[in-house]
């Protein structure tokens, strides 16, 4: 996880290595909600392939259903996401919780 973030910072874009390292965090800790804020923050700056999109869709849905205390991490990821990723996040949130998506879109950045 840390390697994915470091790789992303170093490259300044979504490298295949950073995406692979982020995916690895899902393989090794698929239900580790403590990792959700970091995973979402790292993912916000990446372009997602289909596999990563599915992993993050599952994670976001599970956070909404089981750990609403972590919803701020989703909102933050949405706010800092690169444009294509923000669009994907919006679609995921619209399916999972349209009311939450509406609140995220109107939320001040950083809150």
PDB file as gemmi writes it, atoms N, CA and C in Angstrom:
CRYST1    1.000    1.000    1.000  90.00  90.00  90.00 P 1                      
ATOM      1  N   UNK A   1       0.827  -1.183   0.000  1.00  0.00           N  
ATOM      2  CA  UNK A   1       0.000   0.000   0.000  1.00  0.00           C  
ATOM      3  C   UNK A   1       0.869   1.244   0.000  1.00  0.00           C  
ATOM      4  N   UNK A   2       1.809   1.261   0.901  1.00  0.00           N  
ATOM      5  CA  UNK A   2       2.720   2.401   0.972  1.00  0.00           C  
ATOM      6  C   UNK A   2       3.526   2.496  -0.316  1.00  0.00           C  
ATOM      7  N   UNK A   3       3.917   1.346  -0.852  1.00  0.00           N  
ATOM      8  CA  UNK A   3       4.670   1.349  -2.100  1.00  0.00           C  
ATOM      9  C   UNK A   3       3.846   1.926  -3.247  1.00  0.00           C  
ATOM     10  N   UNK A   4       2.565   1.624  -3.287  1.00  0.00           N  
ATOM     11  CA  UNK A   4       1.705   2.169  -4.343  1.00  0.00           C  
ATOM     12  C   UNK A   4       1.656   3.685  -4.255  1.00  0.00           C  
ATOM     13  N   UNK A   5       1.504   4.199  -3.061  1.00  0.00           N  
ATOM     14  CA  UNK A   5       1.472   5.645  -2.869  1.00  0.00           C  
ATOM     15  C   UNK A   5       2.793   6.296  -3.213  1.00  0.00           C  
ATOM     16  N   UNK A   6       3.886   5.677  -2.799  1.00  0.00           N  
ATOM     17  CA  UNK A   6       5.210   6.215  -3.095  1.00  0.00           C  
ATOM     18  C   UNK A   6       5.476   6.189  -4.597  1.00  0.00           C  
ATOM     19  N   UNK A   7       5.104   5.103  -5.249  1.00  0.00           N  
ATOM     20  CA  UNK A   7       5.297   4.988  -6.695  1.00  0.00           C  
ATOM     21  C   UNK A   7       4.492   6.053  -7.421  1.00  0.00           C  
ATOM     22  N   UNK A   8       3.280   6.272  -6.963  1.00  0.00           N  
ATOM     23  CA  UNK A   8       2.426   7.275  -7.585  1.00  0.00           C  
ATOM     24  C   UNK A   8       3.036   8.666  -7.414  1.00  0.00           C  
ATOM     25  N   UNK A   9       3.529   8.973  -6.237  1.00  0.00           N  
ATOM     26  CA  UNK A   9       4.154  10.272  -5.997  1.00  0.00           C  
ATOM     27  C   UNK A   9       5.404  10.443  -6.842  1.00  0.00           C  
ATOM     28  N   UNK A  10       6.189   9.389  -6.944  1.00  0.00           N  
ATOM     29  CA  UNK A  10       7.428   9.445  -7.706  1.00  0.00           C  
ATOM     30  C   UNK A  10       7.146   9.637  -9.191  1.00  0.00           C  
ATOM     31  N   UNK A  11       6.212   8.888  -9.726  1.00  0.00           N  
ATOM     32  CA  UNK A  11       5.914   8.945 -11.155  1.00  0.00           C  
ATOM     33  C   UNK A  11       5.012  10.121 -11.523  1.00  0.00           C  
ATOM     34  N   UNK A  12       4.210  10.553 -10.559  1.00  0.00           N  
ATOM     35  CA  UNK A  12       3.274  11.631 -10.834  1.00  0.00           C  
ATOM     36  C   UNK A  12       2.089  11.207 -11.683  1.00  0.00           C  
ATOM     37  N   UNK A  13       1.922   9.928 -11.868  1.00  0.00           N  
ATOM     38  CA  UNK A  13       0.809   9.418 -12.656  1.00  0.00           C  
ATOM     39  C   UNK A  13       0.536   7.983 -12.249  1.00  0.00           C  
ATOM     40  N   UNK A  14      -0.420   7.367 -12.910  1.00  0.00           N  
ATOM     41  CA  UNK A  14      -0.770   5.982 -12.606  1.00  0.00           C  
ATOM     42  C   UNK A  14       0.185   5.043 -13.323  1.00  0.00           C  
ATOM     43  N   UNK A  15       1.212   4.648 -12.674  1.00  0.00           N  
ATOM     44  CA  UNK A  15       2.102   3.671 -13.302  1.00  0.00           C  
ATOM     45  C   UNK A  15       1.502   2.280 -13.122  1.00  0.00           C  
ATOM     46  N   UNK A  16       1.888   1.389 -14.015  1.00  0.00           N  
ATOM     47  CA  UNK A  16       1.421   0.006 -13.888  1.00  0.00           C  
ATOM     48  C   UNK A  16       1.859  -0.577 -12.558  1.00  0.00           C  
ATOM     49  N   UNK A  17       3.042  -0.184 -12.101  1.00  0.00           N  
ATOM     50  CA  UNK A  17       3.560  -0.689 -10.828  1.00  0.00           C  
ATOM     51  C   UNK A  17       2.691  -0.223  -9.670  1.00  0.00           C  
ATOM     52  N   UNK A  18       2.321   1.046  -9.658  1.00  0.00           N  
ATOM     53  CA  UNK A  18       1.490   1.577  -8.565  1.00  0.00           C  
ATOM     54  C   UNK A  18       0.118   0.915  -8.557  1.00  0.00           C  
ATOM     55  N   UNK A  19      -0.469   0.722  -9.729  1.00  0.00           N  
ATOM     56  CA  UNK A  19      -1.771   0.073  -9.811  1.00  0.00           C  
ATOM     57  C   UNK A  19      -1.666  -1.364  -9.303  1.00  0.00           C  
ATOM     58  N   UNK A  20      -0.609  -2.069  -9.720  1.00  0.00           N  
ATOM     59  CA  UNK A  20      -0.413  -3.459  -9.274  1.00  0.00           C  
ATOM     60  C   UNK A  20      -0.240  -3.533  -7.761  1.00  0.00           C  
ATOM     61  N   UNK A  21       0.490  -2.585  -7.199  1.00  0.00           N  
ATOM     62  CA  UNK A  21       0.703  -2.583  -5.748  1.00  0.00           C  
ATOM     63  C   UNK A  21      -0.586  -2.273  -5.000  1.00  0.00           C  
ATOM     64  N   UNK A  22      -1.406  -1.397  -5.531  1.00  0.00           N  
ATOM     65  CA  UNK A  22      -2.694  -1.121  -4.907  1.00  0.00           C  
ATOM     66  C   UNK A  22      -3.587  -2.363  -4.969  1.00  0.00           C  
ATOM     67  N   UNK A  23      -3.605  -3.029  -6.112  1.00  0.00           N  
ATOM     68  CA  UNK A  23      -4.384  -4.265  -6.226  1.00  0.00           C  
ATOM     69  C   UNK A  23      -3.904  -5.292  -5.204  1.00  0.00           C  
ATOM     70  N   UNK A  24      -2.599  -5.374  -5.011  1.00  0.00           N  
ATOM     71  CA  UNK A  24      -2.037  -6.333  -4.055  1.00  0.00           C  
ATOM     72  C   UNK A  24      -2.593  -6.080  -2.653  1.00  0.00           C  
ATOM     73  N   UNK A  25      -2.827  -4.822  -2.314  1.00  0.00           N  
ATOM     74  CA  UNK A  25      -3.383  -4.522  -0.987  1.00  0.00           C  
ATOM     75  C   UNK A  25      -4.791  -5.091  -0.831  1.00  0.00           C  
ATOM     76  N   UNK A  26      -5.521  -5.186  -1.931  1.00  0.00           N  
ATOM     77  CA  UNK A  26      -6.848  -5.805  -1.875  1.00  0.00           C  
ATOM     78  C   UNK A  26      -6.742  -7.322  -1.767  1.00  0.00           C  
ATOM     79  N   UNK A  27      -5.774  -7.910  -2.466  1.00  0.00           N  
ATOM     80  CA  UNK A  27      -5.591  -9.366  -2.393  1.00  0.00           C  
ATOM     81  C   UNK A  27      -5.177  -9.807  -0.996  1.00  0.00           C  
ATOM     82  N   UNK A  28      -4.312  -9.032  -0.357  1.00  0.00           N  
ATOM     83  CA  UNK A  28      -3.781  -9.437   0.946  1.00  0.00           C  
ATOM     84  C   UNK A  28      -4.629  -8.990   2.125  1.00  0.00           C  
ATOM     85  N   UNK A  29      -5.492  -8.008   1.917  1.00  0.00           N  
ATOM     86  CA  UNK A  29      -6.349  -7.529   3.010  1.00  0.00           C  
ATOM     87  C   UNK A  29      -7.679  -7.040   2.485  1.00  0.00           C  
ATOM     88  N   UNK A  30      -8.476  -7.943   1.889  1.00  0.00           N  
ATOM     89  CA  UNK A  30      -9.708  -7.501   1.218  1.00  0.00           C  
ATOM     90  C   UNK A  30     -10.750  -6.869   2.131  1.00  0.00           C  
ATOM     91  N   UNK A  31     -10.797  -7.236   3.381  1.00  0.00           N  
ATOM     92  CA  UNK A  31     -11.799  -6.685   4.297  1.00  0.00           C  
ATOM     93  C   UNK A  31     -11.162  -5.903   5.437  1.00  0.00           C  
ATOM     94  N   UNK A  32     -10.022  -5.348   5.175  1.00  0.00           N  
ATOM     95  CA  UNK A  32      -9.311  -4.547   6.176  1.00  0.00           C  
ATOM     96  C   UNK A  32      -9.760  -3.095   6.044  1.00  0.00           C  
ATOM     97  N   UNK A  33     -10.818  -2.754   6.769  1.00  0.00           N  
ATOM     98  CA  UNK A  33     -11.360  -1.408   6.661  1.00  0.00           C  
ATOM     99  C   UNK A  33     -10.384  -0.336   7.132  1.00  0.00           C  
ATOM    100  N   UNK A  34      -9.440  -0.710   7.966  1.00  0.00           N  
ATOM    101  CA  UNK A  34      -8.438   0.265   8.411  1.00  0.00           C  
ATOM    102  C   UNK A  34      -7.603   0.778   7.234  1.00  0.00           C  
ATOM    103  N   UNK A  35      -7.527  -0.005   6.165  1.00  0.00           N  
ATOM    104  CA  UNK A  35      -6.780   0.405   4.979  1.00  0.00           C  
ATOM    105  C   UNK A  35      -7.609   1.247   4.012  1.00  0.00           C  
ATOM    106  N   UNK A  36      -8.906   1.283   4.200  1.00  0.00           N  
ATOM    107  CA  UNK A  36      -9.785   1.969   3.243  1.00  0.00           C  
ATOM    108  C   UNK A  36      -9.415   3.419   2.992  1.00  0.00           C  
ATOM    109  N   UNK A  37      -9.195   4.238   4.015  1.00  0.00           N  
ATOM    110  CA  UNK A  37      -8.851   5.636   3.729  1.00  0.00           C  
ATOM    111  C   UNK A  37      -7.579   5.783   2.889  1.00  0.00           C  
ATOM    112  N   UNK A  38      -6.559   5.014   3.201  1.00  0.00           N  
ATOM    113  CA  UNK A  38      -5.319   5.096   2.437  1.00  0.00           C  
ATOM    114  C   UNK A  38      -5.514   4.565   1.019  1.00  0.00           C  
ATOM    115  N   UNK A  39      -6.199   3.444   0.895  1.00  0.00           N  
ATOM    116  CA  UNK A  39      -6.440   2.887  -0.447  1.00  0.00           C  
ATOM    117  C   UNK A  39      -7.214   3.870  -1.308  1.00  0.00           C  
ATOM    118  N   UNK A  40      -8.241   4.491  -0.745  1.00  0.00           N  
ATOM    119  CA  UNK A  40      -9.047   5.437  -1.516  1.00  0.00           C  
ATOM    120  C   UNK A  40      -8.247   6.681  -1.897  1.00  0.00           C  
ATOM    121  N   UNK A  41      -7.409   7.149  -0.990  1.00  0.00           N  
ATOM    122  CA  UNK A  41      -6.587   8.323  -1.282  1.00  0.00           C  
ATOM    123  C   UNK A  41      -5.598   8.032  -2.407  1.00  0.00           C  
ATOM    124  N   UNK A  42      -4.933   6.895  -2.321  1.00  0.00           N  
ATOM    125  CA  UNK A  42      -3.985   6.511  -3.375  1.00  0.00           C  
ATOM    126  C   UNK A  42      -4.722   6.312  -4.697  1.00  0.00           C  
ATOM    127  N   UNK A  43      -5.857   5.630  -4.656  1.00  0.00           N  
ATOM    128  CA  UNK A  43      -6.619   5.344  -5.870  1.00  0.00           C  
ATOM    129  C   UNK A  43      -7.155   6.609  -6.533  1.00  0.00           C  
ATOM    130  N   UNK A  44      -7.413   7.643  -5.758  1.00  0.00           N  
ATOM    131  CA  UNK A  44      -7.972   8.882  -6.307  1.00  0.00           C  
ATOM    132  C   UNK A  44      -7.081   9.503  -7.371  1.00  0.00           C  
ATOM    133  N   UNK A  45      -5.786   9.271  -7.261  1.00  0.00           N  
ATOM    134  CA  UNK A  45      -4.851   9.862  -8.217  1.00  0.00           C  
ATOM    135  C   UNK A  45      -4.491   8.947  -9.366  1.00  0.00           C  
ATOM    136  N   UNK A  46      -5.191   7.835  -9.499  1.00  0.00           N  
ATOM    137  CA  UNK A  46      -4.869   6.841 -10.527  1.00  0.00           C  
ATOM    138  C   UNK A  46      -5.998   6.698 -11.531  1.00  0.00           C  
ATOM    139  N   UNK A  47      -5.631   6.195 -12.696  1.00  0.00           N  
ATOM    140  CA  UNK A  47      -6.615   5.741 -13.669  1.00  0.00           C  
ATOM    141  C   UNK A  47      -6.847   4.265 -13.391  1.00  0.00           C  
ATOM    142  N   UNK A  48      -8.099   3.878 -13.265  1.00  0.00           N  
ATOM    143  CA  UNK A  48      -8.439   2.517 -12.855  1.00  0.00           C  
ATOM    144  C   UNK A  48      -8.720   1.633 -14.056  1.00  0.00           C  
ATOM    145  N   UNK A  49      -8.211   0.412 -13.998  1.00  0.00           N  
ATOM    146  CA  UNK A  49      -8.627  -0.576 -14.988  1.00  0.00           C  
ATOM    147  C   UNK A  49      -9.877  -1.275 -14.444  1.00  0.00           C  
ATOM    148  N   UNK A  50     -10.412  -2.201 -15.213  1.00  0.00           N  
ATOM    149  CA  UNK A  50     -11.672  -2.855 -14.814  1.00  0.00           C  
ATOM    150  C   UNK A  50     -11.537  -3.615 -13.493  1.00  0.00           C  
ATOM    151  N   UNK A  51     -10.418  -4.301 -13.321  1.00  0.00           N  
ATOM    152  CA  UNK A  51     -10.220  -5.077 -12.094  1.00  0.00           C  
ATOM    153  C   UNK A  51     -10.148  -4.169 -10.865  1.00  0.00           C  
ATOM    154  N   UNK A  52      -9.383  -3.090 -10.962  1.00  0.00           N  
ATOM    155  CA  UNK A  52      -9.277  -2.167  -9.834  1.00  0.00           C  
ATOM    156  C   UNK A  52     -10.613  -1.471  -9.573  1.00  0.00           C  
ATOM    157  N   UNK A  53     -11.323  -1.144 -10.632  1.00  0.00           N  
ATOM    158  CA  UNK A  53     -12.649  -0.531 -10.467  1.00  0.00           C  
ATOM    159  C   UNK A  53     -13.570  -1.446  -9.662  1.00  0.00           C  
ATOM    160  N   UNK A  54     -13.562  -2.735  -9.995  1.00  0.00           N  
ATOM    161  CA  UNK A  54     -14.418  -3.683  -9.269  1.00  0.00           C  
ATOM    162  C   UNK A  54     -13.996  -3.796  -7.807  1.00  0.00           C  
ATOM    163  N   UNK A  55     -12.689  -3.827  -7.564  1.00  0.00           N  
ATOM    164  CA  UNK A  55     -12.190  -3.909  -6.186  1.00  0.00           C  
ATOM    165  C   UNK A  55     -12.627  -2.693  -5.380  1.00  0.00           C  
ATOM    166  N   UNK A  56     -12.501  -1.519  -5.977  1.00  0.00           N  
ATOM    167  CA  UNK A  56     -12.879  -0.299  -5.263  1.00  0.00           C  
ATOM    168  C   UNK A  56     -14.392  -0.172  -5.126  1.00  0.00           C  
ATOM    169  N   UNK A  57     -15.129  -0.640  -6.105  1.00  0.00           N  
ATOM    170  CA  UNK A  57     -16.597  -0.623  -5.988  1.00  0.00           C  
ATOM    171  C   UNK A  57     -17.029  -1.477  -4.806  1.00  0.00           C  
ATOM    172  N   UNK A  58     -16.435  -2.643  -4.674  1.00  0.00           N  
ATOM    173  CA  UNK A  58     -16.762  -3.525  -3.551  1.00  0.00           C  
ATOM    174  C   UNK A  58     -16.387  -2.858  -2.227  1.00  0.00           C  
ATOM    175  N   UNK A  59     -15.194  -2.275  -2.184  1.00  0.00           N  
ATOM    176  CA  UNK A  59     -14.744  -1.625  -0.950  1.00  0.00           C  
ATOM    177  C   UNK A  59     -15.659  -0.463  -0.572  1.00  0.00           C  
ATOM    178  N   UNK A  60     -15.981   0.386  -1.528  1.00  0.00           N  
ATOM    179  CA  UNK A  60     -16.829   1.548  -1.251  1.00  0.00           C  
ATOM    180  C   UNK A  60     -18.213   1.112  -0.780  1.00  0.00           C  
ATOM    181  N   UNK A  61     -18.776   0.125  -1.445  1.00  0.00           N  
ATOM    182  CA  UNK A  61     -20.090  -0.387  -1.045  1.00  0.00           C  
ATOM    183  C   UNK A  61     -20.047  -0.952   0.369  1.00  0.00           C  
ATOM    184  N   UNK A  62     -19.003  -1.686   0.689  1.00  0.00           N  
ATOM    185  CA  UNK A  62     -18.867  -2.262   2.024  1.00  0.00           C  
ATOM    186  C   UNK A  62     -18.678  -1.173   3.082  1.00  0.00           C  
ATOM    187  N   UNK A  63     -17.918  -0.151   2.764  1.00  0.00           N  
ATOM    188  CA  UNK A  63     -17.739   0.958   3.716  1.00  0.00           C  
ATOM    189  C   UNK A  63     -19.098   1.616   3.991  1.00  0.00           C  
ATOM    190  N   UNK A  64     -19.846   1.884   2.939  1.00  0.00           N  
ATOM    191  CA  UNK A  64     -21.149   2.528   3.110  1.00  0.00           C  
ATOM    192  C   UNK A  64     -22.077   1.668   3.962  1.00  0.00           C  
ATOM    193  N   UNK A  65     -22.069   0.370   3.717  1.00  0.00           N  
ATOM    194  CA  UNK A  65     -22.980  -0.529   4.435  1.00  0.00           C  
ATOM    195  C   UNK A  65     -22.518  -0.883   5.848  1.00  0.00           C  
ATOM    196  N   UNK A  66     -21.217  -1.108   6.015  1.00  0.00           N  
ATOM    197  CA  UNK A  66     -20.715  -1.646   7.282  1.00  0.00           C  
ATOM    198  C   UNK A  66     -19.909  -0.672   8.125  1.00  0.00           C  
ATOM    199  N   UNK A  67     -19.341   0.350   7.516  1.00  0.00           N  
ATOM    200  CA  UNK A  67     -18.487   1.285   8.249  1.00  0.00           C  
ATOM    201  C   UNK A  67     -18.781   2.730   7.857  1.00  0.00           C  
ATOM    202  N   UNK A  68     -19.994   3.183   8.132  1.00  0.00           N  
ATOM    203  CA  UNK A  68     -20.336   4.555   7.744  1.00  0.00           C  
ATOM    204  C   UNK A  68     -19.433   5.609   8.384  1.00  0.00           C  
ATOM    205  N   UNK A  69     -18.733   5.230   9.445  1.00  0.00           N  
ATOM    206  CA  UNK A  69     -17.791   6.162  10.057  1.00  0.00           C  
ATOM    207  C   UNK A  69     -16.614   6.478   9.122  1.00  0.00           C  
ATOM    208  N   UNK A  70     -16.427   5.693   8.073  1.00  0.00           N  
ATOM    209  CA  UNK A  70     -15.346   5.914   7.113  1.00  0.00           C  
ATOM    210  C   UNK A  70     -15.818   6.611   5.839  1.00  0.00           C  
ATOM    211  N   UNK A  71     -17.061   7.069   5.831  1.00  0.00           N  
ATOM    212  CA  UNK A  71     -17.579   7.741   4.641  1.00  0.00           C  
ATOM    213  C   UNK A  71     -16.796   9.004   4.290  1.00  0.00           C  
ATOM    214  N   UNK A  72     -16.219   9.654   5.288  1.00  0.00           N  
ATOM    215  CA  UNK A  72     -15.427  10.850   4.998  1.00  0.00           C  
ATOM    216  C   UNK A  72     -14.241  10.522   4.097  1.00  0.00           C  
ATOM    217  N   UNK A  73     -13.705   9.323   4.213  1.00  0.00           N  
ATOM    218  CA  UNK A  73     -12.590   8.911   3.347  1.00  0.00           C  
ATOM    219  C   UNK A  73     -13.056   8.822   1.895  1.00  0.00           C  
ATOM    220  N   UNK A  74     -14.274   8.360   1.688  1.00  0.00           N  
ATOM    221  CA  UNK A  74     -14.829   8.307   0.333  1.00  0.00           C  
ATOM    222  C   UNK A  74     -15.018   9.719  -0.201  1.00  0.00           C  
ATOM    223  N   UNK A  75     -15.569  10.585   0.624  1.00  0.00           N  
ATOM    224  CA  UNK A  75     -15.794  11.967   0.210  1.00  0.00           C  
ATOM    225  C   UNK A  75     -14.480  12.663  -0.141  1.00  0.00           C  
ATOM    226  N   UNK A  76     -13.471  12.447   0.669  1.00  0.00           N  
ATOM    227  CA  UNK A  76     -12.165  13.048   0.400  1.00  0.00           C  
ATOM    228  C   UNK A  76     -11.590  12.523  -0.907  1.00  0.00           C  
ATOM    229  N   UNK A  77     -11.666  11.216  -1.116  1.00  0.00           N  
ATOM    230  CA  UNK A  77     -11.165  10.629  -2.365  1.00  0.00           C  
ATOM    231  C   UNK A  77     -11.889  11.240  -3.568  1.00  0.00           C  
ATOM    232  N   UNK A  78     -13.190  11.404  -3.451  1.00  0.00           N  
ATOM    233  CA  UNK A  78     -13.962  12.002  -4.539  1.00  0.00           C  
ATOM    234  C   UNK A  78     -13.461  13.421  -4.820  1.00  0.00           C  
ATOM    235  N   UNK A  79     -13.247  14.178  -3.779  1.00  0.00           N  
ATOM    236  CA  UNK A  79     -12.850  15.580  -3.941  1.00  0.00           C  
ATOM    237  C   UNK A  79     -11.457  15.737  -4.543  1.00  0.00           C  
ATOM    238  N   UNK A  80     -10.549  14.829  -4.236  1.00  0.00           N  
ATOM    239  CA  UNK A  80      -9.172  14.964  -4.727  1.00  0.00           C  
ATOM    240  C   UNK A  80      -8.909  14.147  -5.987  1.00  0.00           C  
ATOM    241  N   UNK A  81      -9.889  13.386  -6.436  1.00  0.00           N  
ATOM    242  CA  UNK A  81      -9.696  12.479  -7.566  1.00  0.00           C  
ATOM    243  C   UNK A  81      -9.419  13.222  -8.870  1.00  0.00           C  
ATOM    244  N   UNK A  82      -8.609  12.571  -9.713  1.00  0.00           N  
ATOM    245  CA  UNK A  82      -8.411  13.092 -11.057  1.00  0.00           C  
ATOM    246  C   UNK A  82      -9.747  12.966 -11.795  1.00  0.00           C  
ATOM    247  N   UNK A  83      -9.977  13.779 -12.831  1.00  0.00           N  
ATOM    248  CA  UNK A  83     -11.309  13.834 -13.446  1.00  0.00           C  
ATOM    249  C   UNK A  83     -11.908  12.485 -13.868  1.00  0.00           C  
ATOM    250  N   UNK A  84     -11.177  11.638 -14.551  1.00  0.00           N  
ATOM    251  CA  UNK A  84     -11.736  10.353 -14.977  1.00  0.00           C  
ATOM    252  C   UNK A  84     -12.103   9.468 -13.808  1.00  0.00           C  
ATOM    253  N   UNK A  85     -11.264   9.483 -12.800  1.00  0.00           N  
ATOM    254  CA  UNK A  85     -11.513   8.689 -11.601  1.00  0.00           C  
ATOM    255  C   UNK A  85     -12.701   9.252 -10.822  1.00  0.00           C  
ATOM    256  N   UNK A  86     -12.820  10.563 -10.780  1.00  0.00           N  
ATOM    257  CA  UNK A  86     -13.962  11.169 -10.096  1.00  0.00           C  
ATOM    258  C   UNK A  86     -15.270  10.753 -10.763  1.00  0.00           C  
ATOM    259  N   UNK A  87     -15.251  10.663 -12.079  1.00  0.00           N  
ATOM    260  CA  UNK A  87     -16.453  10.229 -12.802  1.00  0.00           C  
ATOM    261  C   UNK A  87     -16.805   8.784 -12.440  1.00  0.00           C  
ATOM    262  N   UNK A  88     -15.793   7.927 -12.353  1.00  0.00           N  
ATOM    263  CA  UNK A  88     -16.027   6.534 -11.967  1.00  0.00           C  
ATOM    264  C   UNK A  88     -16.537   6.451 -10.534  1.00  0.00           C  
ATOM    265  N   UNK A  89     -15.939   7.239  -9.641  1.00  0.00           N  
ATOM    266  CA  UNK A  89     -16.406   7.276  -8.253  1.00  0.00           C  
ATOM    267  C   UNK A  89     -17.855   7.727  -8.185  1.00  0.00           C  
ATOM    268  N   UNK A  90     -18.217   8.722  -8.978  1.00  0.00           N  
ATOM    269  CA  UNK A  90     -19.597   9.208  -8.984  1.00  0.00           C  
ATOM    270  C   UNK A  90     -20.557   8.096  -9.414  1.00  0.00           C  
ATOM    271  N   UNK A  91     -20.172   7.324 -10.410  1.00  0.00           N  
ATOM    272  CA  UNK A  91     -21.028   6.226 -10.865  1.00  0.00           C  
ATOM    273  C   UNK A  91     -21.183   5.161  -9.777  1.00  0.00           C  
ATOM    274  N   UNK A  92     -20.084   4.839  -9.107  1.00  0.00           N  
ATOM    275  CA  UNK A  92     -20.129   3.850  -8.022  1.00  0.00           C  
ATOM    276  C   UNK A  92     -21.027   4.356  -6.893  1.00  0.00           C  
ATOM    277  N   UNK A  93     -20.839   5.609  -6.503  1.00  0.00           N  
ATOM    278  CA  UNK A  93     -21.639   6.175  -5.418  1.00  0.00           C  
ATOM    279  C   UNK A  93     -23.104   6.306  -5.810  1.00  0.00           C  
ATOM    280  N   UNK A  94     -23.366   6.623  -7.056  1.00  0.00           N  
ATOM    281  CA  UNK A  94     -24.751   6.726  -7.506  1.00  0.00           C  
ATOM    282  C   UNK A  94     -25.460   5.384  -7.378  1.00  0.00           C  
ATOM    283  N   UNK A  95     -24.754   4.307  -7.663  1.00  0.00           N  
ATOM    284  CA  UNK A  95     -25.337   2.965  -7.509  1.00  0.00           C  
ATOM    285  C   UNK A  95     -25.486   2.586  -6.032  1.00  0.00           C  
ATOM    286  N   UNK A  96     -24.484   2.923  -5.233  1.00  0.00           N  
ATOM    287  CA  UNK A  96     -24.460   2.490  -3.830  1.00  0.00           C  
ATOM    288  C   UNK A  96     -25.337   3.347  -2.919  1.00  0.00           C  
ATOM    289  N   UNK A  97     -25.289   4.669  -3.109  1.00  0.00           N  
ATOM    290  CA  UNK A  97     -26.010   5.577  -2.215  1.00  0.00           C  
ATOM    291  C   UNK A  97     -26.136   6.954  -2.876  1.00  0.00           C  
ATOM    292  N   UNK A  98     -27.148   7.145  -3.707  1.00  0.00           N  
ATOM    293  CA  UNK A  98     -27.298   8.419  -4.420  1.00  0.00           C  
ATOM    294  C   UNK A  98     -27.370   9.643  -3.507  1.00  0.00           C  
ATOM    295  N   UNK A  99     -27.964   9.491  -2.331  1.00  0.00           N  
ATOM    296  CA  UNK A  99     -28.040  10.626  -1.404  1.00  0.00           C  
ATOM    297  C   UNK A  99     -26.658  11.021  -0.898  1.00  0.00           C  
ATOM    298  N   UNK A 100     -25.818  10.022  -0.654  1.00  0.00           N  
ATOM    299  CA  UNK A 100     -24.456  10.316  -0.223  1.00  0.00           C  
ATOM    300  C   UNK A 100     -23.692  11.013  -1.345  1.00  0.00           C  
ATOM    301  N   UNK A 101     -23.866  10.557  -2.571  1.00  0.00           N  
ATOM    302  CA  UNK A 101     -23.216  11.215  -3.707  1.00  0.00           C  
ATOM    303  C   UNK A 101     -23.622  12.677  -3.776  1.00  0.00           C  
ATOM    304  N   UNK A 102     -24.887  12.956  -3.615  1.00  0.00           N  
ATOM    305  CA  UNK A 102     -25.359  14.342  -3.653  1.00  0.00           C  
ATOM    306  C   UNK A 102     -24.708  15.177  -2.559  1.00  0.00           C  
ATOM    307  N   UNK A 103     -24.546  14.599  -1.380  1.00  0.00           N  
ATOM    308  CA  UNK A 103     -23.921  15.353  -0.287  1.00  0.00           C  
ATOM    309  C   UNK A 103     -22.437  15.552  -0.531  1.00  0.00           C  
ATOM    310  N   UNK A 104     -21.788  14.586  -1.158  1.00  0.00           N  
ATOM    311  CA  UNK A 104     -20.353  14.698  -1.452  1.00  0.00           C  
ATOM    312  C   UNK A 104     -20.113  15.789  -2.482  1.00  0.00           C  
ATOM    313  N   UNK A 105     -20.977  15.871  -3.460  1.00  0.00           N  
ATOM    314  CA  UNK A 105     -20.817  16.871  -4.526  1.00  0.00           C  
ATOM    315  C   UNK A 105     -20.959  18.298  -4.004  1.00  0.00           C  
ATOM    316  N   UNK A 106     -21.740  18.476  -2.942  1.00  0.00           N  
ATOM    317  CA  UNK A 106     -21.957  19.817  -2.404  1.00  0.00           C  
ATOM    318  C   UNK A 106     -21.111  20.124  -1.175  1.00  0.00           C  
ATOM    319  N   UNK A 107     -20.345  19.138  -0.723  1.00  0.00           N  
ATOM    320  CA  UNK A 107     -19.516  19.288   0.470  1.00  0.00           C  
ATOM    321  C   UNK A 107     -18.315  20.186   0.158  1.00  0.00           C  
ATOM    322  N   UNK A 108     -17.984  21.097   1.066  1.00  0.00           N  
ATOM    323  CA  UNK A 108     -16.774  21.891   0.862  1.00  0.00           C  
ATOM    324  C   UNK A 108     -15.534  20.989   0.862  1.00  0.00           C  
ATOM    325  N   UNK A 109     -14.573  21.319   0.044  1.00  0.00           N  
ATOM    326  CA  UNK A 109     -13.353  20.531  -0.027  1.00  0.00           C  
ATOM    327  C   UNK A 109     -12.647  20.555   1.323  1.00  0.00           C  
ATOM    328  N   UNK A 110     -12.195  19.373   1.728  1.00  0.00           N  
ATOM    329  CA  UNK A 110     -11.484  19.271   3.005  1.00  0.00           C  
ATOM    330  C   UNK A 110     -12.364  18.969   4.188  1.00  0.00           C  
ATOM    331  N   UNK A 111     -13.629  18.847   3.986  1.00  0.00           N  
ATOM    332  CA  UNK A 111     -14.524  18.523   5.092  1.00  0.00           C  
ATOM    333  C   UNK A 111     -15.060  17.131   4.968  1.00  0.00           C  
TER     334      UNK A 111                                                      
END                                                                             
